[in-house]
Amino acid sequence: VQLQASGGGLVQAGGSLSLSCAASGPTFNNYALGWFRQALGKEREFVAAIRWSTGSTYYANSVKGRFTISRDRAKNTVHLQMNGLKPEDTAVYYCAYNRGVITSTVRAPEQYEYWGQGTQVTVSS
Protein backbone atom coordinates (compact mmCIF):
# COMPACT_ATOMS: atom_id res chain seq x y z
CA VAL A 1 0.00 0.00 0.00
CA GLN A 2 1.29 3.42 -0.92
CA LEU A 3 -0.08 6.66 0.42
CA GLN A 4 0.46 10.03 -1.20
CA ALA A 5 -0.51 13.02 0.88
CA SER A 6 -1.00 16.53 -0.41
CA GLY A 7 -2.20 19.85 0.86
CA GLY A 8 -1.13 21.70 3.94
CA GLY A 9 0.65 25.00 4.13
CA LEU A 10 0.55 28.19 6.14
CA VAL A 11 -2.66 29.83 7.29
CA GLN A 12 -3.72 32.36 9.87
CA ALA A 13 -5.67 31.34 12.92
CA GLY A 14 -9.31 30.87 12.08
CA GLY A 15 -8.54 29.92 8.52
CA SER A 16 -9.03 26.68 6.64
CA LEU A 17 -6.88 24.10 4.90
CA SER A 18 -7.57 20.83 3.18
CA LEU A 19 -5.43 17.71 3.10
CA SER A 20 -5.78 14.78 0.75
CA CYS A 21 -4.30 11.31 0.74
CA ALA A 22 -4.48 8.95 -2.21
CA ALA A 23 -4.09 5.25 -1.51
CA SER A 24 -2.83 2.75 -4.05
CA GLY A 25 -1.96 -0.92 -3.99
CA PRO A 26 -3.79 -3.86 -2.46
CA THR A 27 -6.86 -3.22 -0.37
CA PHE A 28 -8.38 -5.16 2.49
CA ASN A 29 -11.95 -5.83 3.42
CA ASN A 30 -12.16 -3.80 6.58
CA TYR A 31 -9.62 -1.08 6.27
CA ALA A 32 -9.57 2.48 7.46
CA LEU A 33 -7.65 5.56 6.51
CA GLY A 34 -6.66 7.97 9.19
CA TRP A 35 -4.84 11.20 9.86
CA PHE A 36 -2.33 11.71 12.62
CA ARG A 37 -0.19 14.68 13.48
CA GLN A 38 3.03 15.31 15.27
CA ALA A 39 4.02 18.68 16.61
CA LEU A 40 7.63 19.53 17.27
CA GLY A 41 8.79 17.81 20.42
CA LYS A 42 5.53 15.94 20.92
CA GLU A 43 4.29 12.44 20.27
CA ARG A 44 2.26 11.54 17.25
CA GLU A 45 -1.44 11.89 17.97
CA PHE A 46 -4.64 10.76 16.35
CA VAL A 47 -6.68 13.33 14.44
CA ALA A 48 -9.41 11.54 12.49
CA ALA A 49 -10.17 8.29 10.70
CA ILE A 50 -12.77 6.85 8.39
CA ARG A 51 -13.80 3.24 7.94
CA TRP A 52 -13.78 2.74 4.21
CA SER A 53 -16.61 0.25 3.88
CA THR A 54 -19.18 2.09 5.96
CA GLY A 55 -17.97 5.67 6.01
CA SER A 56 -17.98 5.69 9.80
CA THR A 57 -15.84 8.52 11.10
CA TYR A 58 -13.82 9.03 14.24
CA TYR A 59 -12.34 12.24 15.60
CA ALA A 60 -10.06 13.40 18.33
CA ASN A 61 -11.88 15.60 20.81
CA SER A 62 -9.53 18.45 20.02
CA VAL A 63 -10.69 18.66 16.40
CA LYS A 64 -14.31 17.56 16.64
CA GLY A 65 -16.60 20.14 15.10
CA ARG A 66 -13.76 21.82 13.23
CA PHE A 67 -12.29 19.05 11.07
CA THR A 68 -14.16 16.79 8.68
CA ILE A 69 -12.81 13.58 7.20
CA SER A 70 -14.38 12.21 4.04
CA ARG A 71 -13.63 9.70 1.34
CA ASP A 72 -13.82 9.59 -2.43
CA ARG A 73 -14.31 5.92 -3.19
CA ALA A 74 -13.83 6.33 -6.93
CA LYS A 75 -10.41 7.90 -6.43
CA ASN A 76 -9.47 5.92 -3.32
CA THR A 77 -8.70 9.20 -1.64
CA VAL A 78 -9.38 10.52 1.82
CA HIS A 79 -9.76 14.22 2.55
CA LEU A 80 -9.39 16.18 5.73
CA GLN A 81 -11.10 19.56 5.72
CA MET A 82 -9.76 21.69 8.53
CA ASN A 83 -11.72 24.77 9.54
CA GLY A 84 -11.28 27.12 12.44
CA LEU A 85 -7.59 26.34 12.63
CA LYS A 86 -5.71 27.21 15.79
CA PRO A 87 -1.99 27.67 16.40
CA GLU A 88 -2.04 24.43 18.39
CA ASP A 89 -3.02 22.60 15.20
CA THR A 90 0.45 23.31 13.86
CA ALA A 91 2.13 19.99 13.14
CA VAL A 92 3.25 17.58 10.48
CA TYR A 93 0.19 15.65 9.37
CA TYR A 94 0.42 12.04 8.28
CA CYS A 95 -2.11 9.81 6.59
CA ALA A 96 -2.09 6.17 7.54
CA TYR A 97 -3.72 2.88 6.56
CA ASN A 98 -5.17 0.34 8.93
CA ARG A 99 -5.75 -3.04 7.28
CA GLY A 100 -8.27 -4.38 9.76
CA VAL A 101 -9.77 -1.59 11.77
CA ILE A 102 -11.32 -2.22 15.16
CA THR A 103 -13.35 0.58 16.66
CA SER A 104 -11.69 0.30 20.04
CA THR A 105 -8.22 0.83 18.58
CA VAL A 106 -8.93 3.11 15.64
CA ARG A 107 -7.14 5.96 17.42
CA ALA A 108 -3.96 4.00 18.12
CA PRO A 109 -1.12 4.79 15.71
CA GLU A 110 0.46 1.38 16.27
CA GLN A 111 -2.58 -0.21 14.61
CA TYR A 112 -1.77 1.45 11.29
CA GLU A 113 0.55 -0.54 9.06
CA TYR A 114 1.26 1.93 6.29
CA TRP A 115 2.12 5.60 6.46
CA GLY A 116 2.38 8.37 3.94
CA GLN A 117 4.91 11.13 3.95
CA GLY A 118 4.06 13.99 6.24
CA THR A 119 2.77 17.35 5.18
CA GLN A 120 3.33 20.49 7.21
CA VAL A 121 0.45 22.53 8.52
CA THR A 122 1.38 25.82 10.16
CA VAL A 123 -1.18 28.09 11.79
CA SER A 124 -0.01 31.54 12.73
CA SER A 125 -1.58 33.54 15.53
mmCIF file of C-alpha atoms in Angstrom:
data_model
loop_
_atom_site.group_PDB
_atom_site.id
_atom_site.type_symbol
_atom_site.label_atom_id
_atom_site.label_comp_id
_atom_site.label_asym_id
_atom_site.label_seq_id
_atom_site.Cartn_x
_atom_site.Cartn_y
_atom_site.Cartn_z
ATOM 1 C CA VAL A 1 0.000 0.000 0.000
ATOM 2 C CA GLN A 2 1.290 3.418 -0.920
ATOM 3 C CA LEU A 3 -0.079 6.659 0.420
ATOM 4 C CA GLN A 4 0.455 10.025 -1.200
ATOM 5 C CA ALA A 5 -0.506 13.021 0.877
ATOM 6 C CA SER A 6 -1.000 16.534 -0.413
ATOM 7 C CA GLY A 7 -2.204 19.852 0.861
ATOM 8 C CA GLY A 8 -1.128 21.701 3.945
ATOM 9 C CA GLY A 9 0.655 25.004 4.132
ATOM 10 C CA LEU A 10 0.554 28.189 6.139
ATOM 11 C CA VAL A 11 -2.660 29.825 7.285
ATOM 12 C CA GLN A 12 -3.720 32.360 9.866
ATOM 13 C CA ALA A 13 -5.673 31.338 12.919
ATOM 14 C CA GLY A 14 -9.313 30.867 12.082
ATOM 15 C CA GLY A 15 -8.536 29.915 8.520
ATOM 16 C CA SER A 16 -9.032 26.675 6.641
ATOM 17 C CA LEU A 17 -6.882 24.105 4.900
ATOM 18 C CA SER A 18 -7.573 20.833 3.176
ATOM 19 C CA LEU A 19 -5.432 17.712 3.098
ATOM 20 C CA SER A 20 -5.785 14.778 0.746
ATOM 21 C CA CYS A 21 -4.301 11.313 0.745
ATOM 22 C CA ALA A 22 -4.478 8.953 -2.212
ATOM 23 C CA ALA A 23 -4.089 5.248 -1.511
ATOM 24 C CA SER A 24 -2.827 2.747 -4.054
ATOM 25 C CA GLY A 25 -1.957 -0.916 -3.994
ATOM 26 C CA PRO A 26 -3.785 -3.860 -2.458
ATOM 27 C CA THR A 27 -6.857 -3.222 -0.366
ATOM 28 C CA PHE A 28 -8.377 -5.157 2.489
ATOM 29 C CA ASN A 29 -11.953 -5.830 3.417
ATOM 30 C CA ASN A 30 -12.161 -3.801 6.580
ATOM 31 C CA TYR A 31 -9.621 -1.078 6.268
ATOM 32 C CA ALA A 32 -9.570 2.476 7.465
ATOM 33 C CA LEU A 33 -7.651 5.562 6.514
ATOM 34 C CA GLY A 34 -6.661 7.974 9.194
ATOM 35 C CA TRP A 35 -4.837 11.200 9.859
ATOM 36 C CA PHE A 36 -2.334 11.707 12.622
ATOM 37 C CA ARG A 37 -0.194 14.681 13.481
ATOM 38 C CA GLN A 38 3.032 15.306 15.271
ATOM 39 C CA ALA A 39 4.024 18.679 16.607
ATOM 40 C CA LEU A 40 7.631 19.529 17.272
ATOM 41 C CA GLY A 41 8.786 17.806 20.421
ATOM 42 C CA LYS A 42 5.527 15.937 20.923
ATOM 43 C CA GLU A 43 4.295 12.439 20.272
ATOM 44 C CA ARG A 44 2.256 11.543 17.249
ATOM 45 C CA GLU A 45 -1.445 11.889 17.975
ATOM 46 C CA PHE A 46 -4.643 10.760 16.350
ATOM 47 C CA VAL A 47 -6.681 13.331 14.442
ATOM 48 C CA ALA A 48 -9.405 11.540 12.487
ATOM 49 C CA ALA A 49 -10.165 8.294 10.696
ATOM 50 C CA ILE A 50 -12.769 6.853 8.386
ATOM 51 C CA ARG A 51 -13.797 3.244 7.942
ATOM 52 C CA TRP A 52 -13.776 2.737 4.215
ATOM 53 C CA SER A 53 -16.606 0.254 3.877
ATOM 54 C CA THR A 54 -19.184 2.090 5.957
ATOM 55 C CA GLY A 55 -17.967 5.668 6.012
ATOM 56 C CA SER A 56 -17.985 5.691 9.800
ATOM 57 C CA THR A 57 -15.840 8.516 11.098
ATOM 58 C CA TYR A 58 -13.821 9.033 14.242
ATOM 59 C CA TYR A 59 -12.339 12.237 15.595
ATOM 60 C CA ALA A 60 -10.060 13.405 18.333
ATOM 61 C CA ASN A 61 -11.884 15.603 20.809
ATOM 62 C CA SER A 62 -9.526 18.453 20.020
ATOM 63 C CA VAL A 63 -10.694 18.662 16.398
ATOM 64 C CA LYS A 64 -14.306 17.561 16.637
ATOM 65 C CA GLY A 65 -16.596 20.141 15.102
ATOM 66 C CA ARG A 66 -13.756 21.819 13.229
ATOM 67 C CA PHE A 67 -12.292 19.051 11.068
ATOM 68 C CA THR A 68 -14.159 16.794 8.675
ATOM 69 C CA ILE A 69 -12.809 13.584 7.200
ATOM 70 C CA SER A 70 -14.379 12.214 4.041
ATOM 71 C CA ARG A 71 -13.627 9.696 1.335
ATOM 72 C CA ASP A 72 -13.818 9.595 -2.432
ATOM 73 C CA ARG A 73 -14.314 5.924 -3.190
ATOM 74 C CA ALA A 74 -13.827 6.334 -6.928
ATOM 75 C CA LYS A 75 -10.412 7.895 -6.435
ATOM 76 C CA ASN A 76 -9.471 5.917 -3.316
ATOM 77 C CA THR A 77 -8.701 9.200 -1.640
ATOM 78 C CA VAL A 78 -9.376 10.523 1.816
ATOM 79 C CA HIS A 79 -9.762 14.217 2.546
ATOM 80 C CA LEU A 80 -9.385 16.182 5.730
ATOM 81 C CA GLN A 81 -11.100 19.560 5.718
ATOM 82 C CA MET A 82 -9.757 21.688 8.525
ATOM 83 C CA ASN A 83 -11.718 24.771 9.536
ATOM 84 C CA GLY A 84 -11.279 27.118 12.440
ATOM 85 C CA LEU A 85 -7.589 26.337 12.628
ATOM 86 C CA LYS A 86 -5.714 27.207 15.785
ATOM 87 C CA PRO A 87 -1.991 27.673 16.401
ATOM 88 C CA GLU A 88 -2.039 24.434 18.392
ATOM 89 C CA ASP A 89 -3.022 22.603 15.201
ATOM 90 C CA THR A 90 0.450 23.311 13.856
ATOM 91 C CA ALA A 91 2.132 19.989 13.143
ATOM 92 C CA VAL A 92 3.255 17.582 10.481
ATOM 93 C CA TYR A 93 0.192 15.654 9.374
ATOM 94 C CA TYR A 94 0.424 12.036 8.275
ATOM 95 C CA CYS A 95 -2.110 9.814 6.592
ATOM 96 C CA ALA A 96 -2.091 6.168 7.539
ATOM 97 C CA TYR A 97 -3.716 2.878 6.557
ATOM 98 C CA ASN A 98 -5.171 0.341 8.935
ATOM 99 C CA ARG A 99 -5.753 -3.045 7.279
ATOM 100 C CA GLY A 100 -8.274 -4.377 9.764
ATOM 101 C CA VAL A 101 -9.773 -1.588 11.771
ATOM 102 C CA ILE A 102 -11.325 -2.225 15.159
ATOM 103 C CA THR A 103 -13.350 0.583 16.662
ATOM 104 C CA SER A 104 -11.692 0.301 20.040
ATOM 105 C CA THR A 105 -8.224 0.827 18.577
ATOM 106 C CA VAL A 106 -8.926 3.113 15.642
ATOM 107 C CA ARG A 107 -7.140 5.956 17.418
ATOM 108 C CA ALA A 108 -3.962 3.996 18.118
ATOM 109 C CA PRO A 109 -1.119 4.786 15.712
ATOM 110 C CA GLU A 110 0.464 1.378 16.265
ATOM 111 C CA GLN A 111 -2.576 -0.212 14.608
ATOM 112 C CA TYR A 112 -1.769 1.452 11.287
ATOM 113 C CA GLU A 113 0.548 -0.540 9.061
ATOM 114 C CA TYR A 114 1.256 1.932 6.294
ATOM 115 C CA TRP A 115 2.124 5.597 6.458
ATOM 116 C CA GLY A 116 2.377 8.370 3.945
ATOM 117 C CA GLN A 117 4.913 11.127 3.952
ATOM 118 C CA GLY A 118 4.063 13.991 6.237
ATOM 119 C CA THR A 119 2.773 17.352 5.176
ATOM 120 C CA GLN A 120 3.335 20.494 7.208
ATOM 121 C CA VAL A 121 0.451 22.532 8.524
ATOM 122 C CA THR A 122 1.379 25.819 10.158
ATOM 123 C CA VAL A 123 -1.178 28.085 11.793
ATOM 124 C CA SER A 124 -0.007 31.543 12.730
ATOM 125 C CA SER A 125 -1.576 33.545 15.530
#
